[in-house]
Coordinates of C-alpha atoms (C1' of nucleotides) in Angstrom, one line a residue:
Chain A
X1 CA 39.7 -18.4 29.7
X2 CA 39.0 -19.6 33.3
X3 CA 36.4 -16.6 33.7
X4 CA 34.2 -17.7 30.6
X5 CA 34.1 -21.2 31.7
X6 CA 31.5 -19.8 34.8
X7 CA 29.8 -17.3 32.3
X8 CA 29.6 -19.6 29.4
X9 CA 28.1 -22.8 32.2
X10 CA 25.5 -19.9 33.7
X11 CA 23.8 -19.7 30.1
X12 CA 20.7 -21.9 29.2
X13 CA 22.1 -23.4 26.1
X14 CA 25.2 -25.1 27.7
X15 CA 24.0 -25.5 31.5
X16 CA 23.2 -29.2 30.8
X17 CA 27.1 -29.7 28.6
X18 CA 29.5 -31.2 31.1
X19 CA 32.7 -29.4 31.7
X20 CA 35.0 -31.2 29.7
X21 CA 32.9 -30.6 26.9
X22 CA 33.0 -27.0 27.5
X23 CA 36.6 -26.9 28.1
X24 CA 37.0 -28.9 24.6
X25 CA 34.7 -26.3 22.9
X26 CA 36.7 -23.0 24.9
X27 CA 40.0 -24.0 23.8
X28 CA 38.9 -23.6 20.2
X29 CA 37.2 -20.6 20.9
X30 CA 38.8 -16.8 20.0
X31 CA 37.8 -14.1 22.2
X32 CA 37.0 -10.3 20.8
X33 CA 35.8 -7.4 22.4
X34 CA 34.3 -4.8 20.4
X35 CA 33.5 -0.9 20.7
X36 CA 30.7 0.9 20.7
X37 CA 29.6 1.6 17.2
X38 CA 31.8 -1.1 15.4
X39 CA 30.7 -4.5 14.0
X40 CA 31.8 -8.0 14.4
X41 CA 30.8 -8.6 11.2
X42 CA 29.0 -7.1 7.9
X43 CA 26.3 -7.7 5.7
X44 CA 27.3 -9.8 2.6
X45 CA 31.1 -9.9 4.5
X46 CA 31.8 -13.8 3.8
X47 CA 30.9 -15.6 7.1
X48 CA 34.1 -17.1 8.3
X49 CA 33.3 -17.7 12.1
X50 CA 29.9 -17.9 14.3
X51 CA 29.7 -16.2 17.8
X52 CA 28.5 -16.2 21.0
X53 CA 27.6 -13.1 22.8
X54 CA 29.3 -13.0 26.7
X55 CA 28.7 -9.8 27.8
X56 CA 27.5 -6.7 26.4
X57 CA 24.3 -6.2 23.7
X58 CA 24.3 -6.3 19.8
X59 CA 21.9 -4.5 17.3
X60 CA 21.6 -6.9 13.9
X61 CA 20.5 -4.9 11.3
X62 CA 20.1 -5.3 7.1
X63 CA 20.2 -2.5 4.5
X64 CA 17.7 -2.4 1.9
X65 CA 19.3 -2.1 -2.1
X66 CA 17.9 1.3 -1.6
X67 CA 19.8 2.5 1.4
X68 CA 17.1 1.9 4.2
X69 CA 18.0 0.0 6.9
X70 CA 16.3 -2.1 9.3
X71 CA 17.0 -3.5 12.6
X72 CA 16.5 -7.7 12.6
X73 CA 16.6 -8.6 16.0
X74 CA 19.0 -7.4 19.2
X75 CA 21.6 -10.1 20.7
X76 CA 21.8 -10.8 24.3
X77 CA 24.4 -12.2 26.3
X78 CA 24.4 -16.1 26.1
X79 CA 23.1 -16.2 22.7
X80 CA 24.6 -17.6 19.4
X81 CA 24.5 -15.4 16.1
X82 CA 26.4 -15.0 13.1
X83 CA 25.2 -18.9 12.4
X84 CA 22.4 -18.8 10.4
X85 CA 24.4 -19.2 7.4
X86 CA 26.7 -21.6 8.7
X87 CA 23.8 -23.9 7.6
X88 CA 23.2 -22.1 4.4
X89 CA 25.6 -19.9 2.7
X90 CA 28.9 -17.9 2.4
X91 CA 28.0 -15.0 3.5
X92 CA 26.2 -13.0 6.7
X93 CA 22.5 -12.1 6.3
X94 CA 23.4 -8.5 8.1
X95 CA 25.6 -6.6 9.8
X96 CA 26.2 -7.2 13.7
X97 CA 26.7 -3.6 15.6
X98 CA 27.6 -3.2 19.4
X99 CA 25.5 -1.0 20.8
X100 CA 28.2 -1.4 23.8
X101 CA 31.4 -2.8 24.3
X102 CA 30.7 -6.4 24.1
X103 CA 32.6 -9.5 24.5
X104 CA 32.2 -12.7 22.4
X105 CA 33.7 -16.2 21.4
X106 CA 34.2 -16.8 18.3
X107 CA 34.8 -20.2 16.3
X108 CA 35.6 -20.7 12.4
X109 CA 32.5 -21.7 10.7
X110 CA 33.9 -25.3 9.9
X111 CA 33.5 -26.2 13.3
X112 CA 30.6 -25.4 13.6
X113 CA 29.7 -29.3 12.6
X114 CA 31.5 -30.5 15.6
X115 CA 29.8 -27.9 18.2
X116 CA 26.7 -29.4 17.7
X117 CA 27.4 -32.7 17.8
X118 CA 29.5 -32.2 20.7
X119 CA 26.3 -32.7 22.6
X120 CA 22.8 -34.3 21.4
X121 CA 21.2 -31.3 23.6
X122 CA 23.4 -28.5 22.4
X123 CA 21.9 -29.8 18.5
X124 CA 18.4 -29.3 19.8
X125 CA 19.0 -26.3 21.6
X126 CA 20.2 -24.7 18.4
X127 CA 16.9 -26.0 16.3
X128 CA 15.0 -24.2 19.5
X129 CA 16.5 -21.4 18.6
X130 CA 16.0 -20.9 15.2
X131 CA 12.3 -22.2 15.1
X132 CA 12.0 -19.8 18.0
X133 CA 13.7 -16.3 15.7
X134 CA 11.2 -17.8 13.2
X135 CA 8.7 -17.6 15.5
X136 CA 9.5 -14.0 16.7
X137 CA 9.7 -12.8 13.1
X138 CA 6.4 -14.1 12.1
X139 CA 4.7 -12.4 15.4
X140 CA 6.6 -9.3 14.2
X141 CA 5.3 -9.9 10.2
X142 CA 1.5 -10.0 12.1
X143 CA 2.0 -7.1 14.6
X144 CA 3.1 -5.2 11.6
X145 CA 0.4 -6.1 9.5
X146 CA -2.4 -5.9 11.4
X147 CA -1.7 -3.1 14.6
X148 CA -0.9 0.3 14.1
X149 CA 2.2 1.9 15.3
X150 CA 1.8 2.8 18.8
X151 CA 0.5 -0.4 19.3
X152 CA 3.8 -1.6 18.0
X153 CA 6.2 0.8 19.7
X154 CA 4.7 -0.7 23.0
X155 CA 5.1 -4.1 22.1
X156 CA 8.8 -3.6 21.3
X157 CA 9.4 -2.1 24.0
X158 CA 7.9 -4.5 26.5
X159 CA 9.6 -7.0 24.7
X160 CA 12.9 -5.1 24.7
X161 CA 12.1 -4.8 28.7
X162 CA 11.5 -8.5 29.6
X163 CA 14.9 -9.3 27.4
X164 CA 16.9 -6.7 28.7
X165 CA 15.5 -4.9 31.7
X166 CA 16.9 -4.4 35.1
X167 CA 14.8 -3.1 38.1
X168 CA 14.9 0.2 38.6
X169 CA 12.5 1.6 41.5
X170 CA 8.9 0.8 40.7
X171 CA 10.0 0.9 37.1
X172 CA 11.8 -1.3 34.2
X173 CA 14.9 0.2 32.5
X174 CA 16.3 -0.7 29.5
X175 CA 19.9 -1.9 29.8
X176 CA 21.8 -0.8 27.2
X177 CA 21.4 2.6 24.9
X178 CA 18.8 2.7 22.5
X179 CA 17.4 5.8 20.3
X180 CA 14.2 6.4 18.7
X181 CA 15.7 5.6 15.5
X182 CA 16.6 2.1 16.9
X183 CA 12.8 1.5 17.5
X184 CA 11.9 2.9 14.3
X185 CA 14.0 0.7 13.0
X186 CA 12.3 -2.2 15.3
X187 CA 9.2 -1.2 14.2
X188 CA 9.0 0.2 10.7
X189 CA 8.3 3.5 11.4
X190 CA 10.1 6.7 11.5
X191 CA 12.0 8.1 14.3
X192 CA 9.5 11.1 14.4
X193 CA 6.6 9.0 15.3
X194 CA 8.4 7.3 18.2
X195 CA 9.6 10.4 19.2
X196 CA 6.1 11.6 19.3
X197 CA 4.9 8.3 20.6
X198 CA 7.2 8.3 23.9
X199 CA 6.6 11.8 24.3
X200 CA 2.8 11.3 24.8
X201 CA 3.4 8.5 26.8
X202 CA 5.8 10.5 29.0
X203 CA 3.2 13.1 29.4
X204 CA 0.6 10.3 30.6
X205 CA 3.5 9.2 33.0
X206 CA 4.2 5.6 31.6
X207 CA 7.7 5.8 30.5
X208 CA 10.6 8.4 31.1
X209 CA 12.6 8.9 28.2
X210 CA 16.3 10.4 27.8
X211 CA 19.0 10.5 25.4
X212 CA 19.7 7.0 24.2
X213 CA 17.9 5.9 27.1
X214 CA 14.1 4.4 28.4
X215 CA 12.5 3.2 31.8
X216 CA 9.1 2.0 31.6
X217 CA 7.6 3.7 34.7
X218 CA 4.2 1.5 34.4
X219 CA 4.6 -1.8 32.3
X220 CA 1.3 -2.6 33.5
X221 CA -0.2 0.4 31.7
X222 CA 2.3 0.0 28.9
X223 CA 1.2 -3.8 28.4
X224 CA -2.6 -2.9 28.6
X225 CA -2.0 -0.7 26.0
X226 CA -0.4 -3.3 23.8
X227 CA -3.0 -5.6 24.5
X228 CA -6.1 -2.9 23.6
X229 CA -8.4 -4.9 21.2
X230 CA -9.4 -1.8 19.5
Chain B
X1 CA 1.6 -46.6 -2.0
X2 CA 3.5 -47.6 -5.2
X3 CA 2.7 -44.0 -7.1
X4 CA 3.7 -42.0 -4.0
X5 CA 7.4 -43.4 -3.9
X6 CA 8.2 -41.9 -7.5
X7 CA 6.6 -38.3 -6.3
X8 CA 8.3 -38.4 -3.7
X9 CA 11.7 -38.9 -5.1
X10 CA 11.3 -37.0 -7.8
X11 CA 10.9 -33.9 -4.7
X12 CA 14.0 -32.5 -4.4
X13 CA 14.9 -33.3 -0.3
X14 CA 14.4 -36.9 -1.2
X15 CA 16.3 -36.8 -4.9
X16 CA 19.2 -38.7 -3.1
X17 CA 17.7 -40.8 -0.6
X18 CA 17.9 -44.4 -1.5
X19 CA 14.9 -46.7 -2.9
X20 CA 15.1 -48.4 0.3
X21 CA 14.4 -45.4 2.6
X22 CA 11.9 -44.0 1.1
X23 CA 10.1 -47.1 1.2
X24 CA 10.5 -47.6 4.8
X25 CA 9.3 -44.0 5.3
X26 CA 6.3 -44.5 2.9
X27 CA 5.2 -47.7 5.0
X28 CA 5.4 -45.6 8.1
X29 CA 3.1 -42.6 6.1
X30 CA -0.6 -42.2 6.3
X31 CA -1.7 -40.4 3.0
X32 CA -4.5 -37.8 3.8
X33 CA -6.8 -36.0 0.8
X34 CA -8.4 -32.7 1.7
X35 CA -10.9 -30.8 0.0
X36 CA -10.3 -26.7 -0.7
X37 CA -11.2 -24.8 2.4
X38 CA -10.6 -27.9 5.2
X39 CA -7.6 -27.5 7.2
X40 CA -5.0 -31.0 7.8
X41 CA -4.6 -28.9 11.0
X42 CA -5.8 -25.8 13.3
X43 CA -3.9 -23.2 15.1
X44 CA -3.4 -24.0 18.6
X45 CA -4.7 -27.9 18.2
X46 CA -2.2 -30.7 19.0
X47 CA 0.5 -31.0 17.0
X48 CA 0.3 -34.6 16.4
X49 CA 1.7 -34.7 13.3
X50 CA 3.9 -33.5 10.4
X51 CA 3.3 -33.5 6.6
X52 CA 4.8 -33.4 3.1
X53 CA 2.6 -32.2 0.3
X54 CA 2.3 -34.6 -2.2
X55 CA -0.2 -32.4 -4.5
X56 CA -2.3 -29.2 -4.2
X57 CA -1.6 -26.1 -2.1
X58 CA -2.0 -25.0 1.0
X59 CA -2.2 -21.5 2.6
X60 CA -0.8 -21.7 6.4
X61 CA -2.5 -19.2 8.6
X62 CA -2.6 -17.6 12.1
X63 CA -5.2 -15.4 13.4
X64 CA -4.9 -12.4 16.0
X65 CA -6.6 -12.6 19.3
X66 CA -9.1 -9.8 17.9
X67 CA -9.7 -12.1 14.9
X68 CA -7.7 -10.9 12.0
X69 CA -5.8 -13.1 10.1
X70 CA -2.6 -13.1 7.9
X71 CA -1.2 -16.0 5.3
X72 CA 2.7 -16.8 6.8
X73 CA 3.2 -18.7 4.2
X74 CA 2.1 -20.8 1.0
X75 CA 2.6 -24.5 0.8
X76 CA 3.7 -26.2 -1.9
X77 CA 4.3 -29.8 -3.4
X78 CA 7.3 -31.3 -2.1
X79 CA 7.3 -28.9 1.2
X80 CA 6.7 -30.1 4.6
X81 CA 5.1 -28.4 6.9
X82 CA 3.5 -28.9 10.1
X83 CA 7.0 -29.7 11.5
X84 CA 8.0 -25.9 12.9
X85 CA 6.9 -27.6 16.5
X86 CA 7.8 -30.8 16.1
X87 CA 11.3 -28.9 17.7
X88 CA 9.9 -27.0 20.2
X89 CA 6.4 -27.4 21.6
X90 CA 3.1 -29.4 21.6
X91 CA 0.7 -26.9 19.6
X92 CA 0.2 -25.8 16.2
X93 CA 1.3 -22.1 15.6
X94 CA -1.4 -21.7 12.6
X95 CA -3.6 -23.1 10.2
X96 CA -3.5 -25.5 7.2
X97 CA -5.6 -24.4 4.9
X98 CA -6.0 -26.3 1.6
X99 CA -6.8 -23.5 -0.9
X100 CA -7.6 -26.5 -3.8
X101 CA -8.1 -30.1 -4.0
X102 CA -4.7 -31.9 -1.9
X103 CA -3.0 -34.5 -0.7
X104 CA -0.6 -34.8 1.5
X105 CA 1.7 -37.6 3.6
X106 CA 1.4 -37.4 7.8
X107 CA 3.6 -39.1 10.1
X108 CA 3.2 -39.0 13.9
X109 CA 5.0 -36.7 15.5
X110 CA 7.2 -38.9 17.4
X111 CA 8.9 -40.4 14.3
X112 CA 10.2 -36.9 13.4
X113 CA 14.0 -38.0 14.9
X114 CA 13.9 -41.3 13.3
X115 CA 13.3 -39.5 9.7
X116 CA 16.1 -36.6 10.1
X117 CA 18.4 -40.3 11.0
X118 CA 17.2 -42.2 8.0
X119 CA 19.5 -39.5 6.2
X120 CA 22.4 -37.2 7.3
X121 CA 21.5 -35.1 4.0
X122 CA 17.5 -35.2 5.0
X123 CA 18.7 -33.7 8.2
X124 CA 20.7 -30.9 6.7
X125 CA 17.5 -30.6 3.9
X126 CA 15.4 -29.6 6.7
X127 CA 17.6 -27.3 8.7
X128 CA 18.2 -25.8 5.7
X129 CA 14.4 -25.5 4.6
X130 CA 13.8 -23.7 8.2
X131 CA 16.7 -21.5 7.7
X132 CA 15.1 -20.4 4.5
X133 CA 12.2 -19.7 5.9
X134 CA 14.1 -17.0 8.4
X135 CA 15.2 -15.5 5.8
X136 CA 12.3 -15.4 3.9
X137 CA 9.8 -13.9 6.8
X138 CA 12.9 -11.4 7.2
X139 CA 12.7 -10.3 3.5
X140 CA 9.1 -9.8 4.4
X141 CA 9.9 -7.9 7.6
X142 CA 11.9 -5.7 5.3
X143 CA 9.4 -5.6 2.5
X144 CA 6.1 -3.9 5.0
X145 CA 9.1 -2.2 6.9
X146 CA 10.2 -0.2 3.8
X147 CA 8.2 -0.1 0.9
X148 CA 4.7 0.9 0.0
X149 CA 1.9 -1.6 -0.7
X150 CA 2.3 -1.4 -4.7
X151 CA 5.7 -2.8 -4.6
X152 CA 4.9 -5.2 -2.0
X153 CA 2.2 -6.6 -4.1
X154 CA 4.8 -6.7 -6.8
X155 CA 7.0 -8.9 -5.2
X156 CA 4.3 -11.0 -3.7
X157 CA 3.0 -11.7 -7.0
X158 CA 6.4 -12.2 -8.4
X159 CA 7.1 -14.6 -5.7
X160 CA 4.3 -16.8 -5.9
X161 CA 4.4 -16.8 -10.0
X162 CA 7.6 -18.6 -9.8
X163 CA 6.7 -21.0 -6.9
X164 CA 3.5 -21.9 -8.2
X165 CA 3.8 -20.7 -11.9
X166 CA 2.4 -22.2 -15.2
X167 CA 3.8 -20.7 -18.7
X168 CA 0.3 -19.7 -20.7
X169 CA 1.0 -18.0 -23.7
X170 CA 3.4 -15.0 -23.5
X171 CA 2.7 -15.0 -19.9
X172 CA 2.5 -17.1 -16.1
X173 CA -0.6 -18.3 -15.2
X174 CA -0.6 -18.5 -10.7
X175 CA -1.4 -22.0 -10.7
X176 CA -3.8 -22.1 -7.8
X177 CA -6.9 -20.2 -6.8
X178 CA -6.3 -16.9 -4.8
X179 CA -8.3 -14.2 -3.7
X180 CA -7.4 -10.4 -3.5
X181 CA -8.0 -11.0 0.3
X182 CA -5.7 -13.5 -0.1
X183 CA -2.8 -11.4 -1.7
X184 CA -3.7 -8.4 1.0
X185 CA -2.9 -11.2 4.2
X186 CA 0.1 -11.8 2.1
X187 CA 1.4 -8.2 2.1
X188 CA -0.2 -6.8 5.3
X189 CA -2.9 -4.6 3.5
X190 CA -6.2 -4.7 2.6
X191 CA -8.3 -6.6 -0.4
X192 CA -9.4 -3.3 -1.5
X193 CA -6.0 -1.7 -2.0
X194 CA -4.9 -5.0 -3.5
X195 CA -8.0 -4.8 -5.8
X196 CA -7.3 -0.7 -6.8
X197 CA -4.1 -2.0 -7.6
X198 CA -4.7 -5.2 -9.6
X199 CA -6.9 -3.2 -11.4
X200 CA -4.8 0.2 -12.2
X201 CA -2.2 -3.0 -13.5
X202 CA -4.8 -4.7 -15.5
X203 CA -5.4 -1.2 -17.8
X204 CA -1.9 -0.7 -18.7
X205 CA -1.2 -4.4 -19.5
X206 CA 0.6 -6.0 -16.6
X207 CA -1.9 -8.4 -15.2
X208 CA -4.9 -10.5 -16.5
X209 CA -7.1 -10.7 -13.1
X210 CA -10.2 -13.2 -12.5
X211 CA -11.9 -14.5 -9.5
X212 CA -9.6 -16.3 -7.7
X213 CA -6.9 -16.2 -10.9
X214 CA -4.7 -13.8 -11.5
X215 CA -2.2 -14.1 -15.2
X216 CA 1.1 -12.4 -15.4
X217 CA 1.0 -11.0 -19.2
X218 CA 4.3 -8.6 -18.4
X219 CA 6.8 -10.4 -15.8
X220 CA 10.0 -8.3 -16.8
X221 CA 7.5 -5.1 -16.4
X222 CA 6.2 -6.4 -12.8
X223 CA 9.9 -7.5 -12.1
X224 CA 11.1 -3.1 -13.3
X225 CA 8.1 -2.4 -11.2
X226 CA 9.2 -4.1 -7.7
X227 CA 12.4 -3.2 -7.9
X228 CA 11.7 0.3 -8.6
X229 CA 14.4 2.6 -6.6
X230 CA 11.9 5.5 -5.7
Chain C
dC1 C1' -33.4 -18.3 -9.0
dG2 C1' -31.9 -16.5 -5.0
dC3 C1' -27.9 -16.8 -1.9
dT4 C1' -23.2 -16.4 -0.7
dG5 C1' -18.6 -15.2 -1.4
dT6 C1' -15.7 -12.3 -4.4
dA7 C1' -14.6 -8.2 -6.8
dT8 C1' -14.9 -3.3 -8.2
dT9 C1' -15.2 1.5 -7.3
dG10 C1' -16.0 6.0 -5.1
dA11 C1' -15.9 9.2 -1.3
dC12 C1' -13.8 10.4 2.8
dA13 C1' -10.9 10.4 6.9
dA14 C1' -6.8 9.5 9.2
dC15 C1' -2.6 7.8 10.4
dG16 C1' 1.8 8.4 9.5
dT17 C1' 5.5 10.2 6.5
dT18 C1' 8.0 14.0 4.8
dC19 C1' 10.0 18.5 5.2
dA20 C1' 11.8 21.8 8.1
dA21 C1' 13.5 24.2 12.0
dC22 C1' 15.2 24.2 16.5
dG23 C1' 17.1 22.7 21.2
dG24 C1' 19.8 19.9 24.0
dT25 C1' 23.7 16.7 25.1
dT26 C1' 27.9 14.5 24.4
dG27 C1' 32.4 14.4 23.1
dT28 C1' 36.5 16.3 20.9
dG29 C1' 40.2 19.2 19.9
dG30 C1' 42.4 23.5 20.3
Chain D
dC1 C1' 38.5 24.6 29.9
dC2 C1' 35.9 26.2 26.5
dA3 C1' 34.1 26.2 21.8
dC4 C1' 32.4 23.7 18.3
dA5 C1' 30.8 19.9 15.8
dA6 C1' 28.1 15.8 15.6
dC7 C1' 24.5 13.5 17.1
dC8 C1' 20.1 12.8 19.3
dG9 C1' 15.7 14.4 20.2
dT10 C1' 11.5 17.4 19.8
dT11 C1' 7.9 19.6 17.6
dG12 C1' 5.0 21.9 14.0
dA13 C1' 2.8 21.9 9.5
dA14 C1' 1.5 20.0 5.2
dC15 C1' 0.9 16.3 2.3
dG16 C1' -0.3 11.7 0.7
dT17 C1' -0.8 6.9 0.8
dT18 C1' -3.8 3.8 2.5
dG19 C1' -7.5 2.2 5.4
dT20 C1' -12.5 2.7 6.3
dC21 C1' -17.2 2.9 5.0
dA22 C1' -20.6 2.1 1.6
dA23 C1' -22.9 0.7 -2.4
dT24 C1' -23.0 -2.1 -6.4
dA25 C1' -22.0 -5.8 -9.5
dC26 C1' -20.8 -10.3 -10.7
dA27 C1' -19.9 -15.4 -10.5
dG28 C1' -20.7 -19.8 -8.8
dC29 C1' -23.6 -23.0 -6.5
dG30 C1' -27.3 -25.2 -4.4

DNA sequence: CGCTGTATTGACAACGTTCAACGGTTGTGG
DNA sequence: CCACAACCGTTGAACGTTGTCAATACAGCG
């Protein structure tokens, strides 16, 4: 557990928790590493524990009553999920897939009481949060509403970059596989349409697709795009 | 002030507050009356301070940088609103627009920690009032992600007749003015679809329309309709 | 009584989905 | 190590839902 303690202190939401506190809150914590491809927990599964992502990058996703599915949001590393319905209700909203071996904590959901008040900060920082998702998902309800797809695809995607891009070259690359039907899924399209989408923009030299993979070659170009009024 | 303190507890967050609370929070509470089409605040202005609606309705919305607009959400009697950034930042993220005569409660800003103290159940009401609303801008998500506008529509309309529902004869009167335009920022389409719609409805029974009314003769029919499986 | 905002309706275009076929890559098991 | 299956991606063509443009009608209000 000595390794986490670093990890856990280098992340925003606990920076400001002194290290007793974080020591308390680690020795109650259970560790899980996940595969590619397998979930940490299910949609409607009742929601015993809450999480926090160390290492590695999560897809949330919910299925419609009629077998669509859709992709909620993606979890990075030094963020909390699985706790919406620790405020709410028995059981998870959606389903939380790795999209690459990822590590998390994990604490039963009764405790959940006691990690915020474990620190005034830590209580605030969780209300940031969740105003903040609410905030995402109404900008995502107006994008979808009022822009049309490509429009959408390269907001996504810049979006996806600034949360989880590493420098590559002159260029942004995502940093953890994606496919087309994971944007689709982002964006409420089909994965034809990105596929066309990213291939036009390839041909115009802004990204440089692959299988599962993305690096924005102009995010300037990309973002003006996004930002056309018309 | 006397009349507001049995509204208010009769409003479910308050319900188990006792006498003495409330009053304290009433004598804090400057009571504000708007007339249909002023807002009690504007997108981007100061948020100085946070509301409960006592009477009337509301429609909250934001505008695009190219000047379209969507409604995020509809306010109700005993909702607060104005709050969202009383957690995170100094602005208002949209518009409250008062779609009839209303009136509603303000406190400044400032007092928003001393009135999640006054109660530990007041606390959880409102963590669990933003933690609805996630979920309900997700079912929206889901809703323009995988259906088509007639079932969106459906749903909307569903929605709003049991939040804001009156029983008139066999059917549910929407107890509020709205406008086609209104329903289409609701669903992410556009007043003319909404109107080809409403009207296709009216001929086979479903609907009564209006300006600005709209009567539900056939719930369980709507209802078959929005949950329609293809 | 005219003005303004709301609603209805038709014609048309288009964006995006659906259907279909194919190519390429990865990983697995013989 | 190779063959094969499974998955991901690409692309074409046709269709359809829905947005756009436009004209008209109607209600409320000053």
């Amino acid at each position: 557990m000595k390794l986490d303690k670093s990890v856990v202190k280098s992340f925003p939401m606990f920076e400001k928790m002194p290290d007793g506190d974080i020591e308390a809150l680690l020795a109650l914590a259970v560790s899980r590493r996940i595969c590619p491809g397998d979930a940490f927990f299910e949609q409607g599964g009742p929601a015993t524990h809450f999480y926090l992502l160390i290492n590695g990058r999560l897809k949330v996703t919910q299925v419609t009553p009629d077998g669509q599915q859709i992709i909620v949001r993606v979890v990075h590393p030094g963020d909390l999920f699985g706790f919406a319905r620790a405020l709410r209700r028995a059981d998870y909203p959606g389903t939380a897939i790795a999209a690459m071996e990822s590590l998390a904590l994990s604490w039963p959901t009764e405790l959940w009481p006691q990690f915020i008040n474990r620190s005034p900060h830590l209580a605030v920082s969780a209300l940031n949060t969740i105003g903040q998702r609410l905030e995402e998902a109404h900008t995502r309800i107006r994008e979808m509403s009022t822009q049309e797809v490509e429009r959408r695809v390269a907001h996504t995607v810049i979006r996806l970059s600034k949360q989880a891009g590493r420098a590559e070259g002159t260029g942004i690359r995502i940093d953890f596989p994606i496919s087309r039907q994971d944007i689709a899924e982002m964006t409420g399209t089909t994965l034809h349409t990105v596929s066309r989408i990213l291939s036009s923009w390839e041909a115009i030299g802004l990204v440089k697709g692959g299988r599962q993979k993305l690096l924005l070659r102009d995010p300037a170009g990309l973002q003006a795009l996004a930002n056309a009024l018309e």
